[in-house]
Amino acid sequence: MPTTPTPTHCPYCALQCGMALSPLPTGGVEVVERPDFPVNRGALCGKGRTAPAVLSSGVRLTSPLVRSGGSLVPAGWDEALDRIAGEFARVRAAHGADALGVFGGGGLTNEKAYALGKFARVVLGTSQIDYNGRFCMSSAAAAGIKAFGLDRGLPFPMEDIPRTGCVILVGSNPAETMPPALRFFDELRENGGTLIVVDPRRTRTAEHADLHLAPRPGTDLALALGLLHLIVAEGRVDEEYVRERTTGWEDARAAAMAHWPEYVERITGVSVPQLRETVRLFCEPKTAMVLTARGPEQQSKGTDTVGAWINLCLATGRAGRPFSGYGCLTGQGNGQGGREHGQKADQLPGYRKLDDPAARRHVAEVWGVDPDSLPGPGRSAYELLDALGSDVRSLLLMGSNPVVSAPRAAHVEERIRSLDFLAVCDVVLSETAALADVVLPVTQWAEETGTTTSLEGRVLLRRRALTAPDGVRSDLEVLHGLAARLGVEKGFPTDPEEVFEELRRASAGGIADYSGISYRRLAEGAGEGVFWPCPGDPADPEDTEATSELTEAVDGGAGPRDGGAGPRDGGAGRRERGTPRLFLDRFATEDGRARFVPVSHRPAAEEPDEDYPVLLTTGRVVAQYQSGAQTRRVDELNAAAPGPFVELHPRLAARLGAAEGDALAVVSRRGRAVAPARITSGIRPDTVFMPFHWPGEGRANSLTNPALDPTSRMPEFKVCAVRVEKAADTA
């Protein structure tokens, strides 16, 4: 293995911070700074600095486990793989291919996500595959596709943020979720720009803002519509831009005009003067951005909500212009790439649609199968979990922990327990893995090579820095072994670069075109990565095989293929960096114009009432990550954030007679959670907040509502009705 520091990237959030791993004399590695990487410039949060702690054999799994007599016991790899293949073959023979389910994760590399989608459709023949990224930014993706014809989290690099005039940051708390990103917003203000934060809590990020708007949870849609109303009323619409670069304005305008400021104030709790000040700060500079995250997206109307914020950008001419536009701050480490290459229920590699005949023909040709053999779209993530034990009898799960992370988590746990058979691939024995019939220990980020795609659409190369412990295999080796046992001897290589070469061919001509990207190119240029889309060059021998001849037939020409980027990002620079900035000359729609989508406010799926009078919203804390399966095993992180809590306003605490640290019971129609009180004036009096990283009695997702957005199928994590009581009074 390397004896000098190996450049790589953090295994956690979608910022994908650059770091290097230096070998230790006693074995293992330590993290050292990598100041050359432009996104974090060497800075790391506590999670990144302590990431090697989870590599320890005392923390992670090092042997397959099989269930025997009610307990999980160590087993050999052949025994474990034989059992999985045998159970899957039995269930398929008895109940059909769609009785087999596959559930992936937004932390899987592009190679793993690609192979997992191919495995589900080619080996198992099932349509029942989705992944936890559905819970991340699917609403923003759906809205972006409607408006722009293309979904890439940020259509510009992070380095553009300090160079704009104003940023409206909606439902995002990067100071805790991706701390190294906060410098971009601080630099924005140092350069004379303005930061507006929209959040029902006065978060650490809001403390850095020039203006903090604290709307009632679930009312972000009304807020955006009220701002657009004022933009129209005050004559701030960029009429020339709207006329030349968009369609659908009149209908969107009419919908917004029904949301006058006083009406929006009553809905949101944001005052009319604050609304007017927001419009002034956003419209007066020549450039501005709107960035959203899970706050507006994890709602049963998340697609419409994001669409309303996009409309704000379009009406003011702020999309597809330098240092302006709409973007989404992706959450999971490979949340972007994870949904581009086939582990999502309705997609094929290259961000192709599974129900598109031309896309099916192209991918089937790469895979060497009959297009008619590919199943159609399956269930979305929550719907798949809800079907476990009934329509879906056996499940293969990789890189996810839905017992903690899914909405209505107690119900999801019950469905998982009702399965005929569950196989889990994971690094640690998560709460979900503990319920499995077979658990396979797999390699981690530092023990394998592979690519991820950051929130910027920047494809990056993670490099192997050390050897995995004996008894541990990669996910690619798992899929290879299972495919062979289920009768597919070829097509599932274990070498990640070989998988990526096939991914290049499968994605060629698609919206997310990776055909011009190779491991060699990713390793060059100081390892800064390549932005997709990056079509292959037929004149380049390295790209010849990856370049598709079906580009025109599959995706309708240059618009979708190049993301509408046009010549400003073309030429030699594009061969090196891909397409850092999208839409500068045209959008990725058939006519090159962005589309306004008319939307109107509607209530949350569950509003407070006499029995459940308080709103619950959920989120993260800086020292833990997602379901906490890995970070809760790091002593330093546990010391900083040892457990769940209930954040509430002093007025609500006074009504309950609760003091700081008192055990509070939060009860919804779906369950009950108990955690200590954390009293702060930085939250609305009608709202409580709980972080969702912990299992057990403090599991916040025992409470959350699985009501789904009709377009994205995103559950409504961010708002539900609860009552709050002192736990001692209800025990």
XYZ file of C-alpha atoms in Angstrom:
731
model
C 0.000 0.000 0.000
C 1.091 3.667 -0.373
C 3.827 4.896 1.951
C 3.094 8.566 1.266
C -0.187 10.459 1.786
C -2.937 9.366 -0.592
C -5.184 12.167 -1.895
C -8.857 11.301 -1.519
C -12.192 12.705 -0.316
C -14.222 12.651 2.882
C -16.772 9.804 3.123
C -19.582 11.931 4.518
C -21.552 14.814 2.978
C -21.933 15.923 -0.647
C -19.308 18.626 -0.250
C -16.811 15.753 -0.703
C -13.999 17.708 0.940
C -10.508 16.965 -0.244
C -8.232 15.261 2.277
C -5.210 13.016 2.267
C -4.632 9.828 4.232
C -1.170 9.351 5.658
C -0.016 5.873 6.788
C 0.813 5.437 10.468
C 3.815 3.389 11.628
C 1.516 1.328 13.810
C -0.888 0.627 10.943
C -3.954 2.463 9.758
C -4.050 6.040 8.532
C -4.525 9.569 9.777
C -6.159 12.488 8.009
C -3.936 15.313 6.800
C -5.044 18.529 5.153
C -5.219 18.920 1.406
C -5.325 22.685 0.826
C -5.129 22.344 -2.962
C -8.717 21.102 -3.290
C -10.837 24.184 -4.114
C -14.029 23.270 -2.282
C -12.712 23.061 1.292
C -9.114 24.343 0.850
C -7.901 21.991 3.558
C -10.619 22.710 6.125
C -12.483 19.716 7.566
C -15.268 19.297 10.086
C -14.999 16.926 13.039
C -16.620 14.107 11.111
C -14.031 14.300 8.346
C -11.097 14.559 10.758
C -12.231 11.493 12.713
C -13.369 9.384 9.744
C -10.498 6.857 10.105
C -11.815 5.883 13.554
C -14.512 3.793 11.879
C -11.826 1.835 9.996
C -10.793 0.154 13.240
C -11.460 -3.567 13.467
C -12.869 -2.977 16.925
C -15.609 -0.796 15.457
C -16.502 -2.347 12.115
C -17.604 -5.773 10.923
C -14.861 -8.168 9.803
C -16.771 -11.398 9.146
C -20.063 -12.352 7.489
C -22.863 -13.060 9.926
C -25.769 -15.456 9.419
C -28.828 -15.908 11.569
C -28.910 -19.189 13.448
C -31.282 -19.981 16.279
C -32.379 -16.358 16.485
C -28.849 -14.921 16.712
C -26.319 -13.636 14.209
C -23.196 -15.789 14.235
C -19.948 -15.603 12.201
C -19.856 -17.554 8.955
C -17.705 -17.973 5.866
C -18.259 -16.015 2.689
C -19.362 -19.000 0.616
C -21.946 -19.964 3.205
C -23.288 -16.415 3.414
C -23.469 -15.835 -0.361
C -24.956 -19.289 -0.974
C -27.679 -18.584 1.544
C -28.575 -15.211 -0.016
C -28.636 -16.623 -3.547
C -30.638 -19.649 -2.449
C -33.261 -17.564 -0.656
C -33.573 -15.133 -3.563
C -33.972 -17.999 -6.043
C -36.612 -19.631 -3.822
C -38.660 -16.446 -3.421
C -38.467 -15.623 -7.136
C -39.626 -19.123 -8.070
C -42.515 -18.992 -5.609
C -43.676 -15.378 -5.955
C -42.091 -13.857 -9.083
C -39.201 -11.467 -9.634
C -40.977 -8.444 -8.150
C -41.116 -10.224 -4.790
C -37.390 -9.417 -4.617
C -36.430 -5.915 -3.481
C -33.206 -3.921 -3.575
C -32.588 -0.816 -1.461
C -29.445 1.243 -2.053
C -27.827 4.331 -0.606
C -26.642 7.809 -1.499
C -23.248 6.989 -0.017
C -22.458 4.274 -2.563
C -19.895 5.189 -5.201
C -21.027 5.678 -8.790
C -19.614 2.268 -9.632
C -21.587 0.552 -6.871
C -24.819 2.410 -7.636
C -24.466 1.500 -11.322
C -23.724 -2.151 -10.582
C -26.560 -2.398 -8.061
C -29.126 -1.081 -10.562
C -27.824 -3.441 -13.206
C -27.905 -6.355 -10.751
C -31.535 -5.689 -9.828
C -32.718 -5.501 -13.442
C -30.455 -8.036 -15.183
C -29.835 -10.690 -12.511
C -32.950 -10.480 -10.341
C -35.266 -9.124 -13.039
C -37.062 -6.990 -10.477
C -38.530 -3.531 -10.792
C -38.427 -3.109 -7.011
C -35.318 -1.018 -6.476
C -34.902 2.418 -4.952
C -32.536 4.113 -2.508
C -32.383 6.439 0.466
C -31.434 9.363 -1.767
C -35.154 9.577 -2.479
C -35.288 11.108 1.023
C -32.569 13.648 0.165
C -33.251 15.985 -2.767
C -35.780 14.244 -4.999
C -38.168 17.217 -4.824
C -35.455 19.594 -5.987
C -34.556 17.158 -8.759
C -38.160 16.963 -9.948
C -38.565 20.738 -9.889
C -35.269 21.271 -11.685
C -36.228 18.867 -14.462
C -39.594 20.599 -14.884
C -38.021 24.044 -15.089
C -34.652 23.456 -16.743
C -34.897 20.004 -18.330
C -31.998 18.810 -16.206
C -31.223 18.147 -12.550
C -27.766 18.848 -11.184
C -27.626 20.028 -7.587
C -25.634 23.165 -8.303
C -25.446 24.349 -11.921
C -22.324 26.298 -10.987
C -19.306 25.624 -8.744
C -19.261 26.679 -5.096
C -16.579 29.220 -5.940
C -19.285 31.354 -7.624
C -21.207 31.932 -4.378
C -18.926 34.689 -2.972
C -19.109 36.481 -6.316
C -22.871 36.977 -6.399
C -24.805 39.897 -4.931
C -27.315 38.074 -2.739
C -28.062 34.517 -1.669
C -31.399 33.360 -0.277
C -30.618 30.142 1.608
C -33.862 28.228 2.160
C -34.080 25.462 4.754
C -30.345 24.852 4.900
C -27.943 24.918 7.834
C -24.459 24.406 6.324
C -22.772 25.607 9.513
C -23.767 22.213 10.951
C -24.425 19.995 7.928
C -21.331 20.918 5.877
C -19.229 23.358 7.946
C -16.402 23.966 5.429
C -19.007 25.418 3.044
C -19.833 28.242 5.442
C -16.723 30.149 4.321
C -18.306 30.731 0.904
C -21.231 32.541 2.521
C -18.973 34.509 4.849
C -16.841 35.527 1.853
C -20.024 36.603 0.079
C -20.706 39.076 2.881
C -17.076 40.193 3.023
C -17.374 41.027 -0.684
C -20.389 43.225 -0.032
C -23.063 40.652 -0.815
C -26.078 39.776 1.309
C -27.080 36.475 2.919
C -30.755 35.821 3.703
C -31.522 32.639 5.661
C -35.011 31.108 5.703
C -35.445 28.719 8.630
C -37.941 28.348 11.505
C -34.924 28.121 13.830
C -32.168 30.647 14.407
C -29.470 28.153 13.491
C -25.712 28.632 13.524
C -26.042 29.534 9.851
C -28.747 32.122 10.567
C -26.330 33.780 13.000
C -24.171 34.598 9.959
C -27.040 36.115 7.951
C -27.908 39.719 7.190
C -31.600 38.817 7.388
C -33.248 35.803 9.010
C -36.803 34.853 8.064
C -38.466 32.339 10.414
C -41.555 30.995 8.647
C -43.922 28.486 10.167
C -42.796 24.993 9.068
C -44.534 23.878 5.903
C -45.154 27.397 4.551
C -42.066 27.920 2.372
C -44.264 27.685 -0.725
C -46.466 30.572 0.393
C -43.356 32.593 1.280
C -41.869 32.222 -2.213
C -45.199 33.089 -3.824
C -45.543 36.195 -1.659
C -42.078 37.360 -2.699
C -42.915 36.823 -6.372
C -46.146 38.805 -5.888
C -44.124 41.738 -4.583
C -41.591 41.458 -7.391
C -44.445 41.833 -9.875
C -46.195 44.579 -7.913
C -42.997 46.604 -7.558
C -42.093 46.321 -11.232
C -38.951 44.266 -10.657
C -39.597 41.562 -13.286
C -36.885 41.240 -15.952
C -39.334 41.419 -18.841
C -36.719 40.994 -21.575
C -35.271 37.857 -19.981
C -38.726 36.394 -19.383
C -39.660 37.046 -23.007
C -36.455 35.666 -24.550
C -35.501 32.774 -22.273
C -38.660 31.372 -20.641
C -42.160 30.068 -21.261
C -45.270 29.874 -19.048
C -44.874 33.228 -17.306
C -48.479 34.405 -17.500
C -49.888 31.383 -15.651
C -47.164 31.510 -12.996
C -47.696 35.239 -12.581
C -51.452 34.786 -12.111
C -50.874 32.120 -9.450
C -48.437 34.339 -7.560
C -50.733 37.365 -7.612
C -53.262 35.427 -5.519
C -50.723 35.500 -2.661
C -50.732 39.110 -1.526
C -48.319 40.138 1.267
C -50.777 40.354 4.174
C -52.192 36.919 3.290
C -48.696 35.458 3.177
C -47.854 37.080 6.515
C -50.838 35.320 8.113
C -49.777 31.962 6.675
C -46.038 32.150 7.319
C -45.605 34.487 10.263
C -43.057 36.480 8.224
C -43.987 40.161 8.417
C -44.786 42.283 5.370
C -41.795 44.602 6.051
C -39.517 41.546 6.070
C -41.028 40.367 2.788
C -40.408 43.756 1.202
C -36.847 43.917 2.544
C -36.139 40.452 1.129
C -37.320 41.545 -2.306
C -35.161 44.671 -2.147
C -32.037 42.808 -1.080
C -32.566 40.122 -3.724
C -33.442 42.376 -6.647
C -31.125 45.366 -6.274
C -27.822 43.592 -7.059
C -27.128 42.586 -10.654
C -26.651 38.955 -9.585
C -28.335 36.711 -7.028
C -28.942 33.057 -6.154
C -31.540 30.935 -4.392
C -30.193 27.767 -2.745
C -32.508 25.209 -1.152
C -31.950 22.153 1.007
C -34.097 19.696 2.898
C -36.300 22.312 4.610
C -38.506 23.140 1.611
C -37.829 19.838 -0.161
C -38.871 17.281 2.481
C -42.531 18.215 2.262
C -45.562 16.635 0.630
C -45.532 19.673 -1.663
C -41.751 19.876 -1.965
C -41.638 19.855 -5.770
C -44.060 22.785 -5.988
C -42.198 24.595 -3.215
C -38.865 24.359 -4.996
C -40.633 25.285 -8.226
C -41.863 28.509 -6.614
C -38.317 29.484 -5.631
C -37.136 28.684 -9.173
C -39.912 30.939 -10.506
C -38.458 33.717 -8.357
C -35.097 33.288 -10.114
C -36.656 33.155 -13.570
C -38.846 36.232 -13.079
C -35.822 38.297 -12.078
C -33.550 36.924 -14.818
C -31.275 35.146 -12.348
C -31.039 31.655 -13.915
C -28.537 30.783 -16.624
C -26.476 33.922 -16.090
C -23.004 34.179 -14.563
C -22.955 34.206 -10.746
C -26.736 33.796 -10.590
C -29.248 30.979 -10.502
C -31.076 28.343 -8.537
C -29.223 25.475 -6.872
C -29.797 22.674 -4.386
C -27.331 21.768 -1.639
C -27.289 17.976 -1.883
C -26.961 16.108 1.407
C -25.437 12.632 1.076
C -21.887 12.025 -0.063
C -22.918 10.692 -3.477
C -26.522 11.831 -3.435
C -26.027 13.370 -6.880
C -24.245 10.494 -8.611
C -26.298 7.943 -6.719
C -29.456 8.837 -8.601
C -27.848 9.274 -12.016
C -26.864 5.725 -12.845
C -29.713 3.376 -12.114
C -30.436 2.619 -8.456
C -33.486 4.891 -8.505
C -36.795 3.201 -9.274
C -37.445 4.994 -12.566
C -33.974 5.578 -13.980
C -31.273 4.009 -16.084
C -27.617 5.105 -16.275
C -26.932 8.598 -17.579
C -30.082 9.908 -15.908
C -32.150 8.213 -18.600
C -35.792 7.390 -17.971
C -36.597 3.722 -17.582
C -39.813 4.058 -19.582
C -38.078 5.663 -22.596
C -37.796 3.007 -25.360
C -34.687 4.588 -26.886
C -32.974 4.753 -23.491
C -33.828 1.111 -22.832
C -32.357 0.090 -26.200
C -29.132 1.980 -25.563
C -28.525 0.611 -22.069
C -29.637 -2.904 -23.015
C -27.072 -2.884 -25.831
C -24.318 -1.960 -23.361
C -25.507 -4.671 -20.984
C -25.909 -7.269 -23.734
C -29.548 -8.040 -22.971
C -32.899 -7.737 -24.725
C -34.515 -4.345 -24.019
C -37.822 -6.109 -23.424
C -36.217 -8.069 -20.571
C -35.691 -4.908 -18.518
C -38.478 -4.366 -15.973
C -40.357 -1.086 -15.838
C -40.343 1.533 -13.067
C -40.879 0.278 -9.535
C -41.949 1.695 -6.191
C -40.348 4.754 -4.622
C -38.311 4.346 -1.436
C -41.026 4.671 1.205
C -43.537 2.766 -0.886
C -41.001 -0.033 -1.291
C -40.353 -0.155 2.457
C -44.096 -0.118 3.122
C -44.537 -3.137 0.817
C -41.970 -5.291 2.626
C -43.336 -8.554 3.940
C -46.348 -8.464 1.607
C -45.665 -7.827 -2.079
C -41.885 -7.722 -1.531
C -40.775 -10.823 0.366
C -36.960 -10.604 0.327
C -34.654 -7.589 0.343
C -31.005 -6.850 -0.424
C -29.978 -3.624 1.319
C -26.721 -1.725 0.748
C -25.511 1.370 2.581
C -28.719 2.411 4.316
C -30.279 2.232 7.781
C -34.036 2.794 7.333
C -34.882 1.583 10.845
C -33.560 4.985 11.965
C -33.767 7.133 8.827
C -37.173 6.350 7.308
C -40.357 8.249 8.183
C -42.841 6.432 10.409
C -39.827 4.397 11.439
C -41.588 2.039 13.854
C -43.853 0.922 11.023
C -40.866 0.500 8.684
C -39.088 -1.570 11.332
C -42.186 -3.755 11.614
C -42.270 -4.255 7.833
C -38.571 -5.182 7.786
C -39.140 -7.725 10.546
C -41.954 -9.278 8.496
C -39.707 -10.095 5.517
C -39.094 -13.700 4.555
C -35.417 -12.827 4.162
C -33.167 -9.783 4.610
C -29.546 -9.442 3.488
C -27.562 -6.339 4.445
C -24.172 -5.129 3.222
C -22.652 -2.644 5.652
C -19.503 -1.523 7.383
C -21.000 -1.720 10.879
C -23.851 -3.595 12.532
C -26.451 -0.872 12.090
C -29.899 -1.071 13.631
C -31.216 -2.419 10.326
C -28.349 -4.894 9.883
C -29.097 -6.282 13.343
C -32.450 -7.503 11.975
C -30.938 -9.257 8.951
C -30.698 -12.942 8.144
C -27.288 -12.400 6.541
C -24.914 -9.467 7.087
C -21.959 -8.984 4.766
C -18.994 -6.844 5.929
C -17.883 -4.547 3.111
C -14.985 -2.215 2.441
C -15.005 1.466 3.303
C -13.989 4.604 1.439
C -10.293 4.398 2.388
C -10.048 0.716 1.428
C -11.342 0.976 -2.130
C -11.091 3.123 -5.230
C -14.178 4.641 -6.815
C -15.863 7.822 -7.959
C -18.439 10.098 -6.375
C -20.249 13.154 -7.719
C -20.409 16.154 -5.424
C -23.200 18.681 -4.947
C -21.595 20.720 -7.760
C -21.844 17.874 -10.273
C -18.077 17.461 -9.889
C -17.033 13.840 -10.485
C -14.201 12.934 -8.114
C -11.850 10.010 -7.635
C -11.485 8.458 -4.212
C -8.298 6.408 -3.998
C -7.529 3.303 -2.006
C -5.148 4.106 0.844
C -4.977 0.883 2.855
C -5.892 -2.779 2.762
C -9.188 -3.917 4.260
C -9.079 -6.442 7.109
C -9.230 -10.130 6.286
C -12.815 -11.246 5.925
C -14.010 -8.009 4.322
C -14.974 -7.709 0.644
C -16.155 -4.880 -1.587
C -19.772 -4.407 -2.636
C -18.670 -5.088 -6.216
C -17.304 -8.462 -5.107
C -20.612 -9.178 -3.372
C -22.613 -8.445 -6.526
C -20.178 -10.495 -8.627
C -20.530 -13.470 -6.291
C -24.323 -13.279 -6.108
C -24.713 -12.819 -9.865
C -22.606 -15.912 -10.554
C -24.640 -17.972 -8.085
C -27.857 -16.793 -9.730
C -26.711 -17.826 -13.203
C -25.095 -14.645 -14.596
C -21.406 -15.422 -14.919
C -20.333 -12.269 -16.765
C -21.066 -8.570 -16.596
C -20.259 -7.861 -12.945
C -16.528 -7.156 -12.680
C -14.929 -6.507 -9.315
C -12.448 -3.881 -10.554
C -14.035 -0.425 -10.063
C -12.254 1.098 -13.057
C -13.659 -1.631 -15.291
C -17.128 -0.883 -13.940
C -16.618 2.828 -14.557
C -15.585 2.171 -18.164
C -18.900 0.411 -18.707
C -20.729 3.230 -16.921
C -19.135 5.660 -19.381
C -20.597 3.725 -22.301
C -23.993 3.376 -20.665
C -24.198 7.092 -19.845
C -22.971 8.295 -23.263
C -25.520 10.585 -24.866
C -27.607 10.778 -21.726
C -28.324 13.883 -19.700
C -25.674 12.905 -17.137
C -23.059 12.054 -19.762
C -19.837 10.741 -18.209
C -18.405 9.308 -21.429
C -15.578 11.880 -21.581
C -14.484 11.166 -17.994
C -11.882 8.531 -17.133
C -9.880 7.591 -14.074
C -6.821 9.080 -15.753
C -8.515 12.425 -16.315
C -9.860 12.466 -12.769
C -6.360 11.914 -11.408
C -4.982 14.785 -13.461
C -5.485 18.499 -12.911
C -4.546 18.382 -9.206
C -7.408 15.959 -8.665
C -10.034 18.706 -8.878
C -12.434 16.440 -10.756
C -14.552 16.885 -13.872
C -18.041 18.398 -14.031
C -20.719 16.492 -15.916
C -21.984 16.563 -18.576
C -18.704 15.672 -20.242
C -19.354 13.876 -23.548
C -16.589 11.805 -25.065
C -14.537 13.031 -27.973
C -14.616 10.610 -30.939
C -11.188 11.882 -31.958
C -9.681 10.852 -28.626
C -8.706 7.146 -28.532
C -9.522 7.025 -24.835
C -13.087 8.131 -25.545
C -13.827 6.274 -28.764
C -15.382 3.225 -27.154
C -17.408 5.246 -24.650
C -18.909 7.672 -27.164
C -22.427 6.654 -28.138
C -23.673 6.711 -31.721
C -27.218 7.021 -30.393
C -26.926 10.519 -28.932
C -29.364 12.151 -31.328
C -31.886 9.317 -31.166
C -31.853 8.966 -27.412
C -31.797 12.518 -26.161
C -32.856 14.748 -28.999
C -29.640 16.512 -29.806
C -27.178 18.903 -28.316
C -29.434 20.650 -25.820
C -29.934 17.881 -23.252
C -26.635 16.258 -24.078
C -24.484 19.209 -23.175
C -26.780 20.500 -20.465
C -27.451 23.625 -22.464
C -24.048 24.918 -21.451
C -23.104 26.221 -24.865
C -19.747 27.547 -26.033
C -18.858 29.503 -22.909
C -17.892 26.252 -21.199
C -16.728 24.490 -24.326
C -13.397 24.118 -26.045
C -10.238 22.793 -24.473
C -11.308 23.790 -20.991
C -14.302 21.545 -21.229
C -12.156 18.539 -22.019
C -10.296 19.185 -18.778
C -13.085 20.277 -16.425
C -16.289 19.201 -18.165
C -19.146 21.694 -17.752
C -18.758 23.708 -14.533
C -21.577 26.134 -15.421
C -24.832 25.074 -17.006
C -27.501 26.989 -18.950
C -25.424 30.050 -19.881
C -26.760 30.048 -23.447
C -29.730 27.700 -23.349
C -31.580 25.433 -20.958
C -31.719 21.659 -21.414
C -35.247 21.725 -22.833
C -36.344 21.060 -26.396
C -36.667 24.768 -27.184
C -33.807 25.870 -24.941
C -36.135 27.924 -22.737
C -36.728 27.539 -19.012
C -40.294 26.761 -17.974
C -42.269 28.603 -15.332
C -44.520 26.168 -13.458
C -47.654 27.728 -11.911
C -48.040 26.666 -8.266
C -50.259 27.688 -5.363
C -49.925 27.323 -1.603
C -51.607 24.418 0.138
C -51.349 23.276 3.764
C -49.065 20.567 5.023
C -50.467 17.047 4.938
C -50.967 17.274 8.700
C -51.766 20.557 10.426
C -51.933 21.117 14.221
C -55.240 20.579 15.984
C -56.559 20.365 19.525
C -54.958 16.969 20.168
C -51.653 17.707 18.433
C -51.193 21.490 18.711
C -47.445 21.852 18.026
C -45.373 21.475 14.855
C -42.331 19.185 14.760
C -39.439 19.718 12.387
C -36.303 17.585 12.216
C -32.695 17.956 11.108
C -29.051 17.330 11.864
C -26.383 18.402 14.336
C -22.783 19.074 13.430
C -21.166 16.104 15.189
C -23.413 13.361 13.789
C -24.329 12.249 10.288
C -27.594 10.875 8.888
C -28.730 7.782 10.855
C -25.512 7.917 12.916
C -24.603 4.317 12.128
C -20.932 5.280 11.780
C -20.551 8.588 13.620
C -22.178 7.217 16.784
C -19.199 4.856 16.996
C -16.636 7.679 17.240
C -15.856 8.762 20.813
C -14.974 12.368 19.950
C -18.238 12.859 18.050
C -20.325 11.228 20.779
C -18.744 13.490 23.357
C -19.867 16.508 21.313
C -23.370 15.161 20.582
C -24.169 12.277 22.929
C -27.875 11.907 22.241
C -31.180 13.305 21.030
C -32.931 16.354 22.434
C -36.106 18.367 22.021
C -35.497 22.018 21.196
C -38.352 24.305 22.262
C -39.093 27.965 22.942
C -39.195 29.302 26.535
C -42.897 30.145 26.187
C -43.768 26.570 25.273
C -41.502 25.279 28.054
C -43.292 27.530 30.543
C -46.694 26.195 29.473
C -45.408 22.663 30.016
C -43.667 23.507 33.280
C -40.471 22.101 31.756
C -36.913 23.063 32.674
C -33.680 22.587 30.752
C -32.812 18.887 30.642
C -36.239 17.600 31.663
C -37.334 14.493 29.781
C -40.032 15.446 27.287
C -42.334 13.113 25.397
C -43.143 14.174 21.847
C -46.164 12.301 20.508
C -47.580 12.171 16.977
C -50.253 10.002 15.387
C -47.491 7.528 14.484
C -45.466 7.176 17.648
C -43.740 8.612 20.696
C -40.180 9.804 21.313
C -38.570 10.892 24.585
C -35.531 13.179 24.901
C -34.193 15.956 27.168
C -35.462 19.518 26.757
C -33.175 22.108 25.217
C -34.759 25.531 25.732
C -33.878 28.379 23.382
C -35.456 31.551 22.065
C -33.991 30.671 18.657
C -37.018 28.614 17.638
C -40.628 29.576 16.974
C -42.972 29.143 19.978
C -45.287 26.922 17.910
C -42.499 24.551 16.830
C -40.187 21.938 18.332
C -37.072 20.502 16.714
C -35.481 17.060 17.077
C -32.314 15.703 15.410
C -32.863 12.327 13.739
C -29.514 10.547 14.276
C -30.471 8.214 17.126
C -32.465 4.973 17.522
C -34.411 3.877 20.586
C -36.836 5.989 22.535
C -35.343 9.210 21.155
C -35.899 8.192 17.528
C -37.312 11.318 15.874
C -38.504 9.399 12.829
C -40.918 7.443 15.000
C -42.969 10.644 14.719
C -42.522 11.843 11.137
C -45.198 11.700 8.474
C -44.757 9.487 5.370
C -47.196 11.599 3.330
C -45.624 11.730 -0.155
C -45.092 14.490 -2.681
C -47.151 13.437 -5.732
C -44.264 14.044 -8.140
C -41.028 13.283 -6.290
C -42.472 10.740 -3.810
C -40.549 12.554 -1.075
C -41.972 11.988 2.426
C -42.921 14.963 4.588
C -40.087 14.719 7.111
C -39.982 18.433 7.850
C -43.435 19.069 9.322
C -45.991 17.107 11.306
C -48.397 17.737 14.181
C -47.367 16.632 17.682
C -48.122 17.206 21.322
C -45.353 17.731 23.851
C -45.579 16.560 27.451
C -43.285 16.060 30.398
C -42.326 12.410 30.146
C -42.751 11.892 33.882
C -46.414 12.898 33.555
C -47.143 10.333 30.841
C -44.849 7.443 31.725
